[in-house]
PDB file of C-alpha atoms in Angstrom:
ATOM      1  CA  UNK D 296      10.389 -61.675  -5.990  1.00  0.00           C
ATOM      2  CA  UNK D 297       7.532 -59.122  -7.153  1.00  0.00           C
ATOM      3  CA  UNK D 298       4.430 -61.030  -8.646  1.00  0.00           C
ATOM      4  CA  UNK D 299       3.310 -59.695 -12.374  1.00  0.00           C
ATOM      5  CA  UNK D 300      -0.734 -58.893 -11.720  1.00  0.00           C
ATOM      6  CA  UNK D 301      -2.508 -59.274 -15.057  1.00  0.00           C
ATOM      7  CA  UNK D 302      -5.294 -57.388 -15.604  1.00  0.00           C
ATOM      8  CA  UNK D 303      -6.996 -55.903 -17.997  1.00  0.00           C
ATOM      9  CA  UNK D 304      -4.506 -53.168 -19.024  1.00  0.00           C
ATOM     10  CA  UNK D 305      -1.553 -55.325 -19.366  1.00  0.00           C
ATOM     11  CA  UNK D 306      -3.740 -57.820 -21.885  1.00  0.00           C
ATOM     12  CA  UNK D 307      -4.825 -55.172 -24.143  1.00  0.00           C
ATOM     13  CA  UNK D 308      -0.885 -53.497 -24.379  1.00  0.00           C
ATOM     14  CA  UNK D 309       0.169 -57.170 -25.380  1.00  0.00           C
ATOM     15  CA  UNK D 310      -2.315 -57.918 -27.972  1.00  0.00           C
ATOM     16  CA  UNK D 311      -1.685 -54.535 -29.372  1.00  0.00           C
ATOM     17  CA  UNK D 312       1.562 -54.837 -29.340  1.00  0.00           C
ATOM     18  CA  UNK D 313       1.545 -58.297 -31.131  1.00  0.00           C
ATOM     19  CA  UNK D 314      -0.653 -56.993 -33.694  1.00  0.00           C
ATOM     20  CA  UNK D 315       1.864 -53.582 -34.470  1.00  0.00           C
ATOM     21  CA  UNK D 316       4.615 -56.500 -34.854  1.00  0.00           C
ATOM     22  CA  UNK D 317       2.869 -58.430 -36.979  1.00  0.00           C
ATOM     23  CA  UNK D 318       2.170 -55.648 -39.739  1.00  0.00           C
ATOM     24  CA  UNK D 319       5.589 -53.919 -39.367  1.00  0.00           C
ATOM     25  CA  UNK D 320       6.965 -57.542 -40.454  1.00  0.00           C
ATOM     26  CA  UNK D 321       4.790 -58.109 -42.674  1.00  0.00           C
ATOM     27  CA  UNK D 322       5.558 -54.574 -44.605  1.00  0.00           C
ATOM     28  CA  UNK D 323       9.365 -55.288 -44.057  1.00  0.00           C
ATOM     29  CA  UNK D 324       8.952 -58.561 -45.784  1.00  0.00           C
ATOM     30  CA  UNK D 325       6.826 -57.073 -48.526  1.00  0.00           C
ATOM     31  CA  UNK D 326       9.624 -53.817 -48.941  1.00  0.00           C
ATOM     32  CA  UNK D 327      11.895 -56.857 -49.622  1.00  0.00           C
ATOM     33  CA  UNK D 328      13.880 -57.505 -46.116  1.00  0.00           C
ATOM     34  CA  UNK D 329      13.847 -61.496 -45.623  1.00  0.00           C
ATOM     35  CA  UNK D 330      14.682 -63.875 -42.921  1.00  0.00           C
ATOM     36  CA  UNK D 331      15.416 -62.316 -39.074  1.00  0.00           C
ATOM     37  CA  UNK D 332      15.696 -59.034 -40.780  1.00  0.00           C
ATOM     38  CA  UNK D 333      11.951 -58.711 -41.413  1.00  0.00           C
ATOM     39  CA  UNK D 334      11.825 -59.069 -37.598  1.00  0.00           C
ATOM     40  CA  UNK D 335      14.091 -57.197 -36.006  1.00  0.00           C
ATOM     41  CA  UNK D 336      11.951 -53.845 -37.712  1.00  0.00           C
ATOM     42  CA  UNK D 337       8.968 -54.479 -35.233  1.00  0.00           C
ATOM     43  CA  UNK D 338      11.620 -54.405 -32.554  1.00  0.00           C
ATOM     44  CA  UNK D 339      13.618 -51.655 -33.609  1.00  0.00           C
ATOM     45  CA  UNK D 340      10.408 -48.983 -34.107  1.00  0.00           C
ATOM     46  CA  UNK D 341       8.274 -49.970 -31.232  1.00  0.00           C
ATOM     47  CA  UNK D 342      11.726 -50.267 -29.183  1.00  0.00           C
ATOM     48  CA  UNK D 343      12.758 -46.734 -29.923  1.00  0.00           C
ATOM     49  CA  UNK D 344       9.417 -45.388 -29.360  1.00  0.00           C
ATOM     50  CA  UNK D 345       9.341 -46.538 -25.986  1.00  0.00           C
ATOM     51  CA  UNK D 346      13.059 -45.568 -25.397  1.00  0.00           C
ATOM     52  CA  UNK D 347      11.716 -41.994 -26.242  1.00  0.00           C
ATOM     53  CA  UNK D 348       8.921 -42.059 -24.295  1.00  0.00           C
ATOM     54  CA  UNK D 349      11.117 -42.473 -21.084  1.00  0.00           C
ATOM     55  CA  UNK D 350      13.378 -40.344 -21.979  1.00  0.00           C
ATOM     56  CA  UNK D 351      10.530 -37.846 -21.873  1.00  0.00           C
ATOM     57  CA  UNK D 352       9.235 -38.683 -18.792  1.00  0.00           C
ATOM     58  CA  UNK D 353      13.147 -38.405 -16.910  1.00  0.00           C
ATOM     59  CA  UNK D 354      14.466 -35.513 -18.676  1.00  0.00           C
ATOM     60  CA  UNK D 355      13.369 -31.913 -18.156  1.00  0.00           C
ATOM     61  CA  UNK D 356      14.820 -30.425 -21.342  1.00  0.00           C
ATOM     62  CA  UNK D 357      12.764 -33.250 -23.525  1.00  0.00           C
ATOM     63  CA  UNK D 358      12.788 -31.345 -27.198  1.00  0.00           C
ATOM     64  CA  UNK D 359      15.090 -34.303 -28.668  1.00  0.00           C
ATOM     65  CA  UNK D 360      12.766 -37.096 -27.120  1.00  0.00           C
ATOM     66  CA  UNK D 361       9.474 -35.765 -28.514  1.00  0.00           C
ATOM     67  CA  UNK D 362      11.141 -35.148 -31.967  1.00  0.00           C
ATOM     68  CA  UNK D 363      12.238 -38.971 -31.702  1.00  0.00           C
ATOM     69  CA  UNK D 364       8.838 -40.007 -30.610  1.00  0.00           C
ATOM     70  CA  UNK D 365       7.123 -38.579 -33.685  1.00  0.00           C
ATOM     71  CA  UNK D 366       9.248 -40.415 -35.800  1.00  0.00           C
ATOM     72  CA  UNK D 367       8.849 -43.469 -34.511  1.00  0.00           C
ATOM     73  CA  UNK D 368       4.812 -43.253 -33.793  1.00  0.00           C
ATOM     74  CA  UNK D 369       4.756 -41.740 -37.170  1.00  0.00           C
ATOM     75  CA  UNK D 370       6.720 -45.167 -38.545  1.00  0.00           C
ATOM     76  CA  UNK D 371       4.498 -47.429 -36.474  1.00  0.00           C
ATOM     77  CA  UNK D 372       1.253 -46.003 -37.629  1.00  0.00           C
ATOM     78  CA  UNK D 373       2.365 -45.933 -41.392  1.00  0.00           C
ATOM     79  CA  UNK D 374       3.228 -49.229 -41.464  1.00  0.00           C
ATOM     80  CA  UNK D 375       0.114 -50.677 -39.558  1.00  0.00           C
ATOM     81  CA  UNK D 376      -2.423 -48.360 -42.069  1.00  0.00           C
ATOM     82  CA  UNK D 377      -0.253 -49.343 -45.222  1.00  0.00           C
ATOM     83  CA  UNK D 378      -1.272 -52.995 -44.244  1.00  0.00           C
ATOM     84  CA  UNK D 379      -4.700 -52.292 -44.620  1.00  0.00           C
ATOM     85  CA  UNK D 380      -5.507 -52.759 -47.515  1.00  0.00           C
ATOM     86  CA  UNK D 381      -4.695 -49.257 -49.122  1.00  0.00           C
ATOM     87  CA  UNK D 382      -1.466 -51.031 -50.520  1.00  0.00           C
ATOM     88  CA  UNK D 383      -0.723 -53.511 -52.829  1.00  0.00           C
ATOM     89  CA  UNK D 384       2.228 -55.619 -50.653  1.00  0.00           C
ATOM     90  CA  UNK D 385       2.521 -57.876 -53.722  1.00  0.00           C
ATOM     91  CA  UNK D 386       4.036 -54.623 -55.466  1.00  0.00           C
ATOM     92  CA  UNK D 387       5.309 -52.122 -52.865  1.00  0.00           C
ATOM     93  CA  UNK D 388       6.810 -48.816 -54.830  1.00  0.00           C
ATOM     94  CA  UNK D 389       9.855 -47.435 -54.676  1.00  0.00           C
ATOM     95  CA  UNK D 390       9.969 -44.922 -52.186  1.00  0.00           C
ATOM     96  CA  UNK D 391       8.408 -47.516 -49.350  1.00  0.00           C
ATOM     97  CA  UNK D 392      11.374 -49.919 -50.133  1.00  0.00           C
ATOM     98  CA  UNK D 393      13.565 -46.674 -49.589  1.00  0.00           C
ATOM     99  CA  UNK D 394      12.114 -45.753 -46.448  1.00  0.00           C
ATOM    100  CA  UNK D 395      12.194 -49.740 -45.059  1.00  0.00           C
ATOM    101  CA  UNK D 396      15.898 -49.462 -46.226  1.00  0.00           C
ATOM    102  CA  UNK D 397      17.430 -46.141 -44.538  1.00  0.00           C
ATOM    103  CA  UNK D 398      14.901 -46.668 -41.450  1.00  0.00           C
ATOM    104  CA  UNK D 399      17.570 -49.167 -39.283  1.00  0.00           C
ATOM    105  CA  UNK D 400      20.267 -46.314 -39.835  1.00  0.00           C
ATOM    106  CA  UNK D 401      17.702 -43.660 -38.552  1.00  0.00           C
ATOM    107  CA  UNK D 402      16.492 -45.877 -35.674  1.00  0.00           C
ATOM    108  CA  UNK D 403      20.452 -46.644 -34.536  1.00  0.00           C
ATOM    109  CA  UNK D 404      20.691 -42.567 -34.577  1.00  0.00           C
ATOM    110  CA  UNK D 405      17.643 -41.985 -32.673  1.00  0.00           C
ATOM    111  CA  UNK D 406      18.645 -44.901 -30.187  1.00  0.00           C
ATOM    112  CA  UNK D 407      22.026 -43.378 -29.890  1.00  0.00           C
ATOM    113  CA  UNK D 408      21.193 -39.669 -29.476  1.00  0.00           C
ATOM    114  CA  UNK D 409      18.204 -41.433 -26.333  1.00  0.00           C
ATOM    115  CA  UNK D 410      21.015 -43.177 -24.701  1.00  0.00           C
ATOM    116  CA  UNK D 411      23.617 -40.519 -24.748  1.00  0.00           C
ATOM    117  CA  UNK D 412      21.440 -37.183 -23.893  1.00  0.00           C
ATOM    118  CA  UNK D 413      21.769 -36.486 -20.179  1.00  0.00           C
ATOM    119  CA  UNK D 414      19.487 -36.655 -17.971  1.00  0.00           C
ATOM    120  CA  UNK D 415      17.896 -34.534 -15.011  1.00  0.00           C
ATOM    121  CA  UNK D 416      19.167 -36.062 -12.015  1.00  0.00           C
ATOM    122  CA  UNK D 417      17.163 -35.100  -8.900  1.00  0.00           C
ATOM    123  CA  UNK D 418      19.085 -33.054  -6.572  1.00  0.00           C
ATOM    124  CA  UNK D 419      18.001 -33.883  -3.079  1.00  0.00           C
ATOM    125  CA  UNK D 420      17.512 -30.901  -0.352  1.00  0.00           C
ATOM    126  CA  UNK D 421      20.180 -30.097   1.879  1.00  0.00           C
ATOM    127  CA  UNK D 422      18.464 -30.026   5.282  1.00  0.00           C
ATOM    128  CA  UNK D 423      18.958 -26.498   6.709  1.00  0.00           C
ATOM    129  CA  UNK D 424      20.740 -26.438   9.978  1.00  0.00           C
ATOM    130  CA  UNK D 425      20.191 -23.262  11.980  1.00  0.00           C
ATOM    131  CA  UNK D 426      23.185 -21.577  13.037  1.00  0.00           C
ATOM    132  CA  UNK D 427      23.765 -22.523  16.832  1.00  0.00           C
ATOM    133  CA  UNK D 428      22.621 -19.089  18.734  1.00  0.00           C
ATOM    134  CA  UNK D 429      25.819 -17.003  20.701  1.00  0.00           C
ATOM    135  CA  UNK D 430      25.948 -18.437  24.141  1.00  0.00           C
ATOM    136  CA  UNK D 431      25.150 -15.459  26.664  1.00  0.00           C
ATOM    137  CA  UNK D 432      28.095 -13.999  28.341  1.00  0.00           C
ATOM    138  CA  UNK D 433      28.547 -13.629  31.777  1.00  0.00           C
ATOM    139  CA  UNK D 434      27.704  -9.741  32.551  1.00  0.00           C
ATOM    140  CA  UNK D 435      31.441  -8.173  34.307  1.00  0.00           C
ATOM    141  CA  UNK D 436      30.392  -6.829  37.827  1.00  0.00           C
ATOM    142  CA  UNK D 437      30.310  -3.500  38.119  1.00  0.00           C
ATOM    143  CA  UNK D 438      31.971  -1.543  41.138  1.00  0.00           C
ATOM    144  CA  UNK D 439      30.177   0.197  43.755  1.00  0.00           C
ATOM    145  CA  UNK D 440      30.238   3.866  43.172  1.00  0.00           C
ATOM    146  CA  UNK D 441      29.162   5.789  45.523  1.00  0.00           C
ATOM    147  CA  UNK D 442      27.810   9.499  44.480  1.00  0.00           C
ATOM    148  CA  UNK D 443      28.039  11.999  47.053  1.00  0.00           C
ATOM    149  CA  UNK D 444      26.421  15.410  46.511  1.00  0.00           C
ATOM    150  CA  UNK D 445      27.658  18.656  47.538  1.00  0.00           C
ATOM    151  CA  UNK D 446      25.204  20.686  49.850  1.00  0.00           C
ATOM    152  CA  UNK D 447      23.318  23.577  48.689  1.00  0.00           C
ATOM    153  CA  UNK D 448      23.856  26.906  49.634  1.00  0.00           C
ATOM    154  CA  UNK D 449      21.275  28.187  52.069  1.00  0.00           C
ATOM    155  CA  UNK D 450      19.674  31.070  50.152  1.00  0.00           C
ATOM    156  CA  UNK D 451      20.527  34.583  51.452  1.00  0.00           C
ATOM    157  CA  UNK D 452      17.144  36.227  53.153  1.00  0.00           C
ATOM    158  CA  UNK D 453      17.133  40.156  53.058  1.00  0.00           C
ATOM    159  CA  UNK D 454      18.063  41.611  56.252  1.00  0.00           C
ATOM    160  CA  UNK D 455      14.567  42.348  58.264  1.00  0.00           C
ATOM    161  CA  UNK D 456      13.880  46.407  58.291  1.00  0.00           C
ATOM    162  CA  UNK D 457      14.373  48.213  61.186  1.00  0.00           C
ATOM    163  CA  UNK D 458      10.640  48.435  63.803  1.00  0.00           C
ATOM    164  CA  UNK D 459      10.662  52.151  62.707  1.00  0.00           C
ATOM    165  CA  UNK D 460      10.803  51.269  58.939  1.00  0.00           C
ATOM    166  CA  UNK D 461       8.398  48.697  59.208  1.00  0.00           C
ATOM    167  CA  UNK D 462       5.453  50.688  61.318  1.00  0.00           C
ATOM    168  CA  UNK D 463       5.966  53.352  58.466  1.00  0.00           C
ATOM    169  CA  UNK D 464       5.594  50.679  55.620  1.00  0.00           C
ATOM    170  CA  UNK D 465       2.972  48.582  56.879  1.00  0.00           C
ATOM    171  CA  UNK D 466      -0.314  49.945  55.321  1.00  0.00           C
ATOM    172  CA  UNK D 467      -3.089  51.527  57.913  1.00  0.00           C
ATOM    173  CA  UNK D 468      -6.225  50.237  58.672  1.00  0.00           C
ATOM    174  CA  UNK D 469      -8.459  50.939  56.655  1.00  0.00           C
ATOM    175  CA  UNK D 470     -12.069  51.798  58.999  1.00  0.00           C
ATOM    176  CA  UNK D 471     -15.241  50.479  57.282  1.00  0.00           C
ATOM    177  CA  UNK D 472     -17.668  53.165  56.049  1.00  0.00           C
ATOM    178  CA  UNK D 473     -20.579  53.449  58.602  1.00  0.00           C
ATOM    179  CA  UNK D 474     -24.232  52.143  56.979  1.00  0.00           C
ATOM    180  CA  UNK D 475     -26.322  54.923  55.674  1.00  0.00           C
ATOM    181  CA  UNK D 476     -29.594  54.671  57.864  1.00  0.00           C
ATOM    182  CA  UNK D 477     -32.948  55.862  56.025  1.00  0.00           C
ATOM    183  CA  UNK D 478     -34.732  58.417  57.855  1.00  0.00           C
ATOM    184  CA  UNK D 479     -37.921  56.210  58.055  1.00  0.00           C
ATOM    185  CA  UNK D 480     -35.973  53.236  59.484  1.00  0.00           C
ATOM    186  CA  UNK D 481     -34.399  55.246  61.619  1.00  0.00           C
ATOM    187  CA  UNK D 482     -37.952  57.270  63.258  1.00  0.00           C
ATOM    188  CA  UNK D 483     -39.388  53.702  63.459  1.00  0.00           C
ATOM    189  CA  UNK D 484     -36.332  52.240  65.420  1.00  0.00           C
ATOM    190  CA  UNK D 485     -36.449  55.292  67.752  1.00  0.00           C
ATOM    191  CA  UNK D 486     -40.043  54.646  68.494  1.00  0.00           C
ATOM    192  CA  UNK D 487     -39.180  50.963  69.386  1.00  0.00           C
ATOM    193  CA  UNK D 488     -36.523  52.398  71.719  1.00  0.00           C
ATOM    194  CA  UNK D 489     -38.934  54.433  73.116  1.00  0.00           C
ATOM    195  CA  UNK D 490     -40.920  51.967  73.916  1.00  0.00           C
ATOM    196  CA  UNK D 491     -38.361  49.354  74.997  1.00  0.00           C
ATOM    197  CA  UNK D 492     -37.364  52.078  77.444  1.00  0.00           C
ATOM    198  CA  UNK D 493     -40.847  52.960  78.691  1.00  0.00           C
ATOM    199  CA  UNK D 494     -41.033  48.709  79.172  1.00  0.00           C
ATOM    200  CA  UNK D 495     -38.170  47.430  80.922  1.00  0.00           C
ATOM    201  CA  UNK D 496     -36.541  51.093  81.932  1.00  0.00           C
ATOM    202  CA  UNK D 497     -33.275  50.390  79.891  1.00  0.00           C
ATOM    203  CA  UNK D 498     -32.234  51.194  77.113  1.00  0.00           C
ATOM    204  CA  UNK D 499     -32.755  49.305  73.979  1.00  0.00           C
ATOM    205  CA  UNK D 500     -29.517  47.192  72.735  1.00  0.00           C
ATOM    206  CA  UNK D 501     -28.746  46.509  69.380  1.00  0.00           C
ATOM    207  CA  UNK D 502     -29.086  42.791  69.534  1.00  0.00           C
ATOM    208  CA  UNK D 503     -32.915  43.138  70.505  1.00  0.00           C
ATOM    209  CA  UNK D 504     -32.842  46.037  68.032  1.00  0.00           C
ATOM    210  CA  UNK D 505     -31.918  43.697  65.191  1.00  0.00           C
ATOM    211  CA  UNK D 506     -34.276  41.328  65.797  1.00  0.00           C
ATOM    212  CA  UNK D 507     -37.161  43.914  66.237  1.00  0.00           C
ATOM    213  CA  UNK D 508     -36.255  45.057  62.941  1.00  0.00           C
ATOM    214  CA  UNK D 509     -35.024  42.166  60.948  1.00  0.00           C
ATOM    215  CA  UNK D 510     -32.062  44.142  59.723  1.00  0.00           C
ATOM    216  CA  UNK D 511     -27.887  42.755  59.331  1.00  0.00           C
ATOM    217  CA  UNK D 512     -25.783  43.975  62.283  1.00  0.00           C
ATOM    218  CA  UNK D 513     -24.259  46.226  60.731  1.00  0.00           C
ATOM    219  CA  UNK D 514     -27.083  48.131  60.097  1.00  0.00           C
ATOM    220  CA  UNK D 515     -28.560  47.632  63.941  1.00  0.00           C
ATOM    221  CA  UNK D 516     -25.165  49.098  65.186  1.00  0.00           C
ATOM    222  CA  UNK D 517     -25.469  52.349  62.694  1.00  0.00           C
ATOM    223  CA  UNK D 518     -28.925  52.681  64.129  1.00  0.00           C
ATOM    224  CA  UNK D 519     -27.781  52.153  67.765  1.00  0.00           C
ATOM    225  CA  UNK D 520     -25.468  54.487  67.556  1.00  0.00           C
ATOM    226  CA  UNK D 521     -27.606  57.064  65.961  1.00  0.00           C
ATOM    227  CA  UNK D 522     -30.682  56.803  69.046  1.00  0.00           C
ATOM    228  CA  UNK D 523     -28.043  57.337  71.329  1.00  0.00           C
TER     229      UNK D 523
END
């Protein structure tokens, strides 16, 4: 069984509580309700003011509760500031005995309407279960297929011309053009041949001639040529 802690909070709600009760009575008893019926008005406005505070906490669409809860805190606070002082309970008027009169038919309304107003159950999540993945199908074997290609055509050569035909179409040589020789190259070379000659009694060759000169082959050869 769950143990009531007392502390500080709960103390204060019951002495304030006790002390709401005692000046609703005592303004029920003034407004002229005797006996257990100047007690059952504490219970009926602090009773529905709490029933309308719940509802407001459990219902989503709360409109009706708050509406209810104003009229109740709004009876509860009259009744504990008419007790203090600002009126005479020895001669309460007319319209405060009509209020205290009509306010247990109000309060069984309010009450009623609290009780019978539904209220926003919690819908729990649905856990969502993933839909179980397609199992893989086997793969069907696939036949052997064998692809056999044709064979290409050998491509036709050109029949080969005839030896006559191809002596006449086969271009002639073409003879390189012989190195000009400048006359003072050429009287110099002479007198080294001359002088080779005189030397060694032969005849200068175009090798030596080359390198006696310093000149490209080609050029020796034209010059050869030329002494001889």
């Amino acid at each position: 069984m769950p143990r009531i802690r007392i502390d500080a909070v709960l103390i204060q709600a019951v002495i304030a509580g006790a002390l709401s009760f005692a000046h609703l009575h005592d303004l029920a008893a003034a407004a002229g309700q005797d006996g257990w019926k100047a007690w059952a008005y504490p219970v009926s406005v602090d009773l529905l003011l709490v029933a309308a505070w719940r509802r407001m906490r459990t219902t989503a669409d709360n409109r009706a509760a708050w509406a209810w809860f104003v009229i109740a805190l709004a009876a509860s606070l009259g009744a504990n500031v008419a007790t203090a002082g600002l009126l005479d309970l020895g001669d309460v008027p007319a319209w405060l005995r009509i209020l205290v009169a009509g306010w247990p038919a109000l309060a069984f309304l309010g009450g009623t309407l609290l009780v019978h107003s539904p209220a926003a159950v919690p819908t729990e999540s649905q856990p969502v279960t993933a839909a179980p993945l397609p199992t893989p199908s086997e793969p069907e074997p696939v036949p052997d297929v064998t692809v056999e290609r044709a064979p290409e055509p050998a491509p036709e050569l050109p029949p080969a011309p005839a030896p006559e035909e191809a002596a006449a179409s086969a271009p002639a040589p073409v003879s390189a053009p012989a190195a000009a020789v400048p006359p003072a190259l050429l009287d110099h070379a002479r007198k080294l041949a001359d002088s080779h000659q005189a030397t060694t009694g032969s005849r200068i060759d175009s090798a030596t001639l080359r390198a006696r000169l310093g000149v490209p082959a080609s050029l020796a050869d034209a010059i050869t040529a030329q002494l001889a």
